[in-house]
Amino acid sequence: MAKAEQLNDLLARLDKKRLPAHIAIIMDGNGRWATRRHLPRSAGHKAGMEALRQAVELCSEIGIHILTVYAFSTENWRRPADEVGFLMRLFIQYLEGEVALMNEQGIRLGFLGSREALPAAVLLALAQAQKSTAQNERMLLNIAVNYGGRDELARAIRSLALKVRDGQFSPEHINEQVIGAALDTAGAPDPELMIRTSGELRISNFLIWQAAYSELYFSDKLWPDFNKRDLLTAILDFQGRNRRFGRTEQQMAKD
Ligand code: IPE
Ligand code: IPE
Ligand code: MG
């Protein structure tokens, strides 16, 4: 009961008119969460899936338009094969198990990352989940799997170079908008808020272009422990920030 009241207290403080349109989360700390409980790392990843469910639910409830979560990086292939295999199976399980709820909550599934190197079963589950949720309009949930910001930029630059080579446009037309439109997040606003759990103070190759002006929020909580109240606390912290985008404080006061 006390918990529910606390959530309501936080909700009451939320300025609905100044919500971030796009939140990005680096869901970190699953392994440590499990190890502290003398459990295999896989148990941490499972618990992390439940935390994701809570985060998605809260974002759709309060009216966040886009939630982008980092689930597996291009660097995570360096982990032991059994952990990589478990994560791929868990991802399939999440996609298959979540579609009904996503349709209920009006959530469309998006994907960030390179499809190359992903197992066929993952690609199939992904395609099915995307197809089945394509008409939903309340919120976009982007899952970043086999995603790296540098890889994304390399793929974008390659696609632009091919267009130049084929005479579709000239190098002079390459600007920030053109690059943004060639990224996996094409068409979406940049995340105003980027959250990382587990106390690590780095972005680990996540959205390196799009996060140029994101407000960063670091939580010491491990991802499976990060609950709706923690997410609301992060959003409230964001609402207290002074975003100047290069201008002076005096200029901001006049606007
Ligand atoms: C985040 O948790 C999930 C993935 C990177 C797949 P970790 O697995 O990195 O957990 P820690 O950082 O080892 O505790
Ligand atoms: C970042 O976490 C990637 C995901 C959360 C999917 P990592 O645990 O892989 O990052 P590092 O290795 O601590 O930088
Ligand atoms: Mg980690």
Short mmCIF file of C-alpha atoms and ligand atoms in Angstrom, two decimals:
data_model
loop_
_atom_site.label_atom_id
_atom_site.label_comp_id
_atom_site.label_asym_id
_atom_site.label_seq_id
_atom_site.Cartn_x
_atom_site.Cartn_y
_atom_site.Cartn_z
CA MET A 1 0.00 0.00 0.00
CA ALA A 2 2.78 2.39 0.97
CA LYS A 3 4.52 1.59 -2.31
CA ALA A 4 1.43 2.37 -4.36
CA GLU A 5 1.05 5.69 -2.56
CA GLN A 6 4.64 6.54 -3.26
CA LEU A 7 4.12 5.86 -6.95
CA ASN A 8 1.05 8.08 -6.91
CA ASP A 9 2.98 10.83 -5.12
CA LEU A 10 5.61 10.75 -7.83
CA LEU A 11 2.94 10.69 -10.54
CA ALA A 12 1.31 13.74 -8.98
CA ARG A 13 4.56 15.68 -9.27
CA LEU A 14 4.97 14.85 -12.94
CA ASP A 15 4.49 17.74 -15.37
CA LYS A 16 2.52 16.02 -18.14
CA LYS A 17 3.21 18.91 -20.50
CA ARG A 18 6.97 18.53 -20.24
CA LEU A 19 7.41 14.82 -20.70
CA PRO A 20 10.37 13.64 -22.74
CA ALA A 21 9.04 12.37 -26.06
CA HIS A 22 11.80 9.79 -26.27
CA ILE A 23 13.57 7.96 -23.44
CA ALA A 24 16.55 5.66 -23.99
CA ILE A 25 17.64 3.11 -21.41
CA ILE A 26 20.87 1.14 -21.06
CA MET A 27 19.54 -1.81 -19.07
CA ASP A 28 22.69 -2.82 -17.20
CA GLY A 29 23.45 -4.94 -14.16
CA ASN A 30 21.56 -8.19 -14.76
CA GLY A 31 24.65 -10.33 -14.23
CA ARG A 32 25.64 -8.67 -10.95
CA TRP A 33 22.05 -8.88 -9.70
CA ALA A 34 22.14 -12.66 -10.20
CA THR A 35 25.66 -13.15 -8.87
CA ARG A 36 24.75 -11.34 -5.64
CA ARG A 37 21.97 -13.86 -5.17
CA HIS A 38 24.25 -16.81 -6.00
CA LEU A 39 22.21 -17.41 -9.13
CA PRO A 40 23.42 -17.99 -12.69
CA ARG A 41 23.67 -14.82 -14.82
CA SER A 42 20.77 -16.13 -16.89
CA ALA A 43 18.47 -15.61 -13.87
CA GLY A 44 19.47 -11.95 -13.91
CA HIS A 45 18.56 -11.63 -17.56
CA LYS A 46 15.17 -13.20 -16.86
CA ALA A 47 14.56 -10.78 -14.00
CA GLY A 48 15.68 -7.99 -16.32
CA MET A 49 12.92 -8.93 -18.73
CA GLU A 50 10.34 -8.32 -16.00
CA ALA A 51 11.90 -4.94 -15.23
CA LEU A 52 11.57 -4.09 -18.93
CA ARG A 53 7.90 -5.03 -18.83
CA GLN A 54 7.40 -2.59 -15.94
CA ALA A 55 9.27 0.20 -17.71
CA VAL A 56 7.26 -0.28 -20.90
CA GLU A 57 4.02 -0.27 -18.95
CA LEU A 58 4.86 2.93 -17.09
CA CYS A 59 5.98 4.74 -20.26
CA SER A 60 2.81 3.80 -22.11
CA GLU A 61 0.68 4.74 -19.07
CA ILE A 62 2.11 8.23 -18.69
CA GLY A 63 2.27 8.99 -22.42
CA ILE A 64 5.91 8.65 -23.48
CA HIS A 65 5.93 8.37 -27.28
CA ILE A 66 9.17 6.42 -27.77
CA LEU A 67 11.12 4.11 -25.48
CA THR A 68 14.41 2.76 -26.80
CA VAL A 69 16.15 0.02 -24.84
CA TYR A 70 19.62 -1.45 -25.23
CA ALA A 71 19.30 -5.22 -25.02
CA PHE A 72 22.42 -6.56 -26.76
CA SER A 73 25.38 -4.62 -28.08
CA THR A 74 27.74 -5.39 -30.97
CA GLU A 75 30.34 -5.93 -28.20
CA ASN A 76 28.20 -8.44 -26.30
CA TRP A 77 29.13 -11.16 -28.83
CA ARG A 78 32.38 -11.34 -26.84
CA ARG A 79 30.54 -13.01 -23.95
CA PRO A 80 30.62 -16.79 -23.41
CA ALA A 81 28.66 -18.62 -26.11
CA ASP A 82 26.16 -20.06 -23.63
CA GLU A 83 25.25 -16.58 -22.32
CA VAL A 84 24.90 -15.24 -25.88
CA GLY A 85 22.70 -18.22 -26.78
CA PHE A 86 20.57 -17.70 -23.68
CA LEU A 87 20.09 -14.01 -24.48
CA MET A 88 19.03 -14.81 -28.05
CA ARG A 89 16.48 -17.36 -26.81
CA LEU A 90 15.24 -14.92 -24.19
CA PHE A 91 14.80 -12.27 -26.83
CA ILE A 92 12.66 -14.64 -28.91
CA GLN A 93 10.67 -15.54 -25.81
CA TYR A 94 10.13 -11.86 -25.04
CA LEU A 95 8.95 -11.09 -28.56
CA GLU A 96 6.59 -14.04 -28.73
CA GLY A 97 5.26 -13.61 -25.22
CA GLU A 98 4.84 -9.85 -25.32
CA VAL A 99 2.95 -9.28 -28.57
CA ALA A 100 -0.51 -9.72 -27.05
CA LEU A 101 0.25 -7.23 -24.27
CA MET A 102 1.83 -4.82 -26.74
CA ASN A 103 -1.31 -4.90 -28.84
CA GLU A 104 -3.42 -4.32 -25.73
CA GLN A 105 -1.27 -1.33 -24.73
CA GLY A 106 -1.03 0.12 -28.25
CA ILE A 107 2.70 -0.46 -28.56
CA ARG A 108 4.49 -0.78 -31.87
CA LEU A 109 7.76 -2.66 -31.93
CA GLY A 110 10.83 -1.17 -33.57
CA PHE A 111 14.28 -2.61 -34.02
CA LEU A 112 17.69 -0.91 -33.92
CA GLY A 113 20.85 -2.71 -34.93
CA SER A 114 22.29 -4.87 -37.62
CA ARG A 115 20.26 -7.87 -38.68
CA GLU A 116 23.44 -9.45 -40.02
CA ALA A 117 24.75 -12.11 -37.64
CA LEU A 118 21.45 -12.46 -35.81
CA PRO A 119 20.14 -16.06 -35.75
CA ALA A 120 17.32 -16.81 -38.21
CA ALA A 121 14.93 -17.63 -35.35
CA VAL A 122 15.48 -14.18 -33.84
CA LEU A 123 14.88 -12.49 -37.20
CA LEU A 124 11.69 -14.48 -37.67
CA ALA A 125 10.31 -13.64 -34.20
CA LEU A 126 11.25 -10.01 -34.78
CA ALA A 127 9.54 -9.84 -38.17
CA GLN A 128 6.40 -11.44 -36.75
CA ALA A 129 6.26 -9.12 -33.73
CA GLN A 130 6.84 -6.06 -35.92
CA LYS A 131 4.15 -7.14 -38.35
CA SER A 132 1.64 -7.90 -35.64
CA THR A 133 2.17 -4.56 -33.83
CA ALA A 134 2.68 -2.36 -36.90
CA GLN A 135 -0.68 -0.61 -36.61
CA ASN A 136 -0.29 0.42 -32.95
CA GLU A 137 0.11 4.13 -32.40
CA ARG A 138 0.28 4.84 -28.68
CA MET A 139 3.99 4.19 -28.19
CA LEU A 140 7.01 2.95 -30.12
CA LEU A 141 9.22 0.47 -28.28
CA ASN A 142 12.61 0.23 -29.99
CA ILE A 143 14.71 -2.74 -28.99
CA ALA A 144 18.41 -2.45 -29.79
CA VAL A 145 19.88 -5.86 -30.48
CA ASN A 146 23.24 -6.40 -32.16
CA TYR A 147 23.36 -2.62 -31.96
CA GLY A 148 26.42 -0.41 -31.75
CA GLY A 149 26.42 3.33 -32.39
CA ARG A 150 29.61 3.11 -34.43
CA ASP A 151 28.27 0.19 -36.46
CA GLU A 152 25.07 2.15 -37.09
CA LEU A 153 27.08 5.15 -38.32
CA ALA A 154 29.27 2.92 -40.49
CA ARG A 155 26.17 1.36 -42.07
CA ALA A 156 24.63 4.80 -42.61
CA ILE A 157 27.79 6.19 -44.21
CA ARG A 158 28.04 3.14 -46.45
CA SER A 159 24.44 3.57 -47.62
CA LEU A 160 25.04 7.27 -48.37
CA ALA A 161 28.29 6.49 -50.22
CA LEU A 162 26.45 3.98 -52.40
CA LYS A 163 23.83 6.62 -53.27
CA VAL A 164 26.54 9.09 -54.20
CA ARG A 165 28.26 6.46 -56.32
CA ASP A 166 24.98 5.69 -58.09
CA GLY A 167 24.45 9.37 -58.78
CA GLN A 168 21.36 9.67 -56.54
CA PHE A 169 22.77 12.74 -54.82
CA SER A 170 25.98 14.67 -54.51
CA PRO A 171 28.34 14.81 -51.52
CA GLU A 172 27.46 18.51 -51.00
CA HIS A 173 23.98 17.42 -49.90
CA ILE A 174 25.26 15.43 -46.96
CA ASN A 175 24.31 17.29 -43.79
CA GLU A 176 23.12 16.42 -40.28
CA GLN A 177 19.55 15.78 -41.45
CA VAL A 178 20.67 13.41 -44.20
CA ILE A 179 22.87 11.46 -41.79
CA GLY A 180 20.07 11.34 -39.19
CA ALA A 181 17.70 9.96 -41.82
CA ALA A 182 20.17 7.20 -42.71
CA LEU A 183 20.36 5.93 -39.12
CA ASP A 184 18.25 3.16 -37.59
CA THR A 185 16.26 5.82 -35.70
CA ALA A 186 15.26 7.66 -38.91
CA GLY A 187 12.19 9.80 -38.37
CA ALA A 188 12.29 9.67 -34.56
CA PRO A 189 13.25 12.63 -32.38
CA ASP A 190 16.50 12.24 -30.44
CA PRO A 191 16.13 10.90 -26.90
CA GLU A 192 15.84 13.83 -24.48
CA LEU A 193 16.68 11.52 -21.59
CA MET A 194 19.16 8.63 -21.50
CA ILE A 195 19.21 6.41 -18.42
CA ARG A 196 21.84 3.88 -17.41
CA THR A 197 21.46 1.58 -14.45
CA SER A 198 24.06 -0.34 -12.41
CA GLY A 199 26.30 2.59 -11.53
CA GLU A 200 28.47 2.47 -14.66
CA LEU A 201 29.19 5.95 -15.97
CA ARG A 202 29.51 5.36 -19.72
CA ILE A 203 27.30 4.98 -22.75
CA SER A 204 28.94 1.83 -24.15
CA ASN A 205 28.38 2.64 -27.82
CA PHE A 206 24.64 3.37 -27.45
CA LEU A 207 23.04 6.04 -29.68
CA ILE A 208 26.28 8.01 -29.96
CA TRP A 209 24.87 10.34 -32.63
CA GLN A 210 21.36 10.71 -31.23
CA ALA A 211 22.47 11.31 -27.63
CA ALA A 212 24.51 14.39 -28.55
CA TYR A 213 22.19 16.54 -26.40
CA SER A 214 20.46 13.93 -24.25
CA GLU A 215 20.21 14.54 -20.53
CA LEU A 216 22.08 11.67 -18.89
CA TYR A 217 20.77 9.98 -15.76
CA PHE A 218 22.75 7.33 -13.92
CA SER A 219 21.21 5.06 -11.30
CA ASP A 220 23.16 2.81 -8.95
CA LYS A 221 20.33 0.29 -9.00
CA LEU A 222 20.88 -2.89 -10.97
CA TRP A 223 18.46 -3.20 -13.88
CA PRO A 224 16.26 -5.99 -12.40
CA ASP A 225 15.73 -3.77 -9.30
CA PHE A 226 14.89 -0.66 -11.35
CA ASN A 227 11.15 -0.24 -10.85
CA LYS A 228 8.43 2.18 -11.92
CA ARG A 229 9.24 4.54 -9.05
CA ASP A 230 12.89 4.66 -10.11
CA LEU A 231 11.90 5.44 -13.68
CA LEU A 232 9.52 8.16 -12.55
CA THR A 233 12.25 9.59 -10.33
CA ALA A 234 14.54 9.78 -13.38
CA ILE A 235 11.84 11.57 -15.40
CA LEU A 236 11.22 14.01 -12.55
CA ASP A 237 14.96 14.68 -12.35
CA PHE A 238 14.92 15.36 -16.10
CA GLN A 239 12.06 17.83 -15.64
CA GLY A 240 14.20 19.78 -13.19
CA ARG A 241 17.10 20.18 -15.65
CA ASN A 242 17.95 23.40 -17.42
CA ARG A 243 18.46 22.56 -21.10
CA ARG A 244 20.25 25.45 -22.79
CA PHE A 245 21.46 23.97 -26.11
CA GLY A 246 24.37 26.39 -26.19
CA ARG A 247 22.43 29.49 -25.20
CA THR A 248 22.99 31.54 -22.05
CA GLU A 249 20.81 31.35 -18.97
CA GLN A 250 19.63 34.93 -19.61
CA GLN A 251 18.47 34.01 -23.11
CA MET A 252 16.59 31.02 -21.74
CA ALA A 253 14.78 33.19 -19.17
CA LYS A 254 13.42 35.44 -21.96
CA ASP A 255 11.96 32.52 -23.99
C1 IPE B 1 22.85 -6.02 -19.06
O1 IPE B 1 23.30 -6.69 -17.93
C2 IPE B 1 22.30 -6.97 -20.11
C3 IPE B 1 23.19 -7.16 -21.26
C4 IPE B 1 24.29 -6.50 -21.51
C5 IPE B 1 22.80 -8.18 -22.20
P1 IPE B 1 24.73 -7.34 -17.87
O2 IPE B 1 24.64 -8.73 -18.36
O3 IPE B 1 25.73 -6.49 -18.56
O4 IPE B 1 24.99 -7.33 -16.31
P2 IPE B 1 26.35 -6.99 -15.57
O5 IPE B 1 26.79 -5.64 -16.05
O6 IPE B 1 27.33 -8.05 -15.95
O7 IPE B 1 26.01 -6.99 -14.13
C1 IPE B 2 25.78 -2.31 -22.37
O1 IPE B 2 26.05 -3.07 -21.26
C2 IPE B 2 24.96 -3.08 -23.33
C3 IPE B 2 23.60 -3.42 -22.88
C4 IPE B 2 23.03 -3.02 -21.78
C5 IPE B 2 22.87 -4.23 -23.78
P1 IPE B 2 27.43 -3.86 -21.10
O2 IPE B 2 27.40 -4.48 -19.78
O3 IPE B 2 27.65 -4.75 -22.26
O4 IPE B 2 28.48 -2.67 -21.19
P2 IPE B 2 29.97 -2.56 -20.63
O5 IPE B 2 30.71 -3.76 -21.15
O6 IPE B 2 29.89 -2.55 -19.16
O7 IPE B 2 30.47 -1.28 -21.18
MG MG B 3 26.89 -4.95 -17.95
#
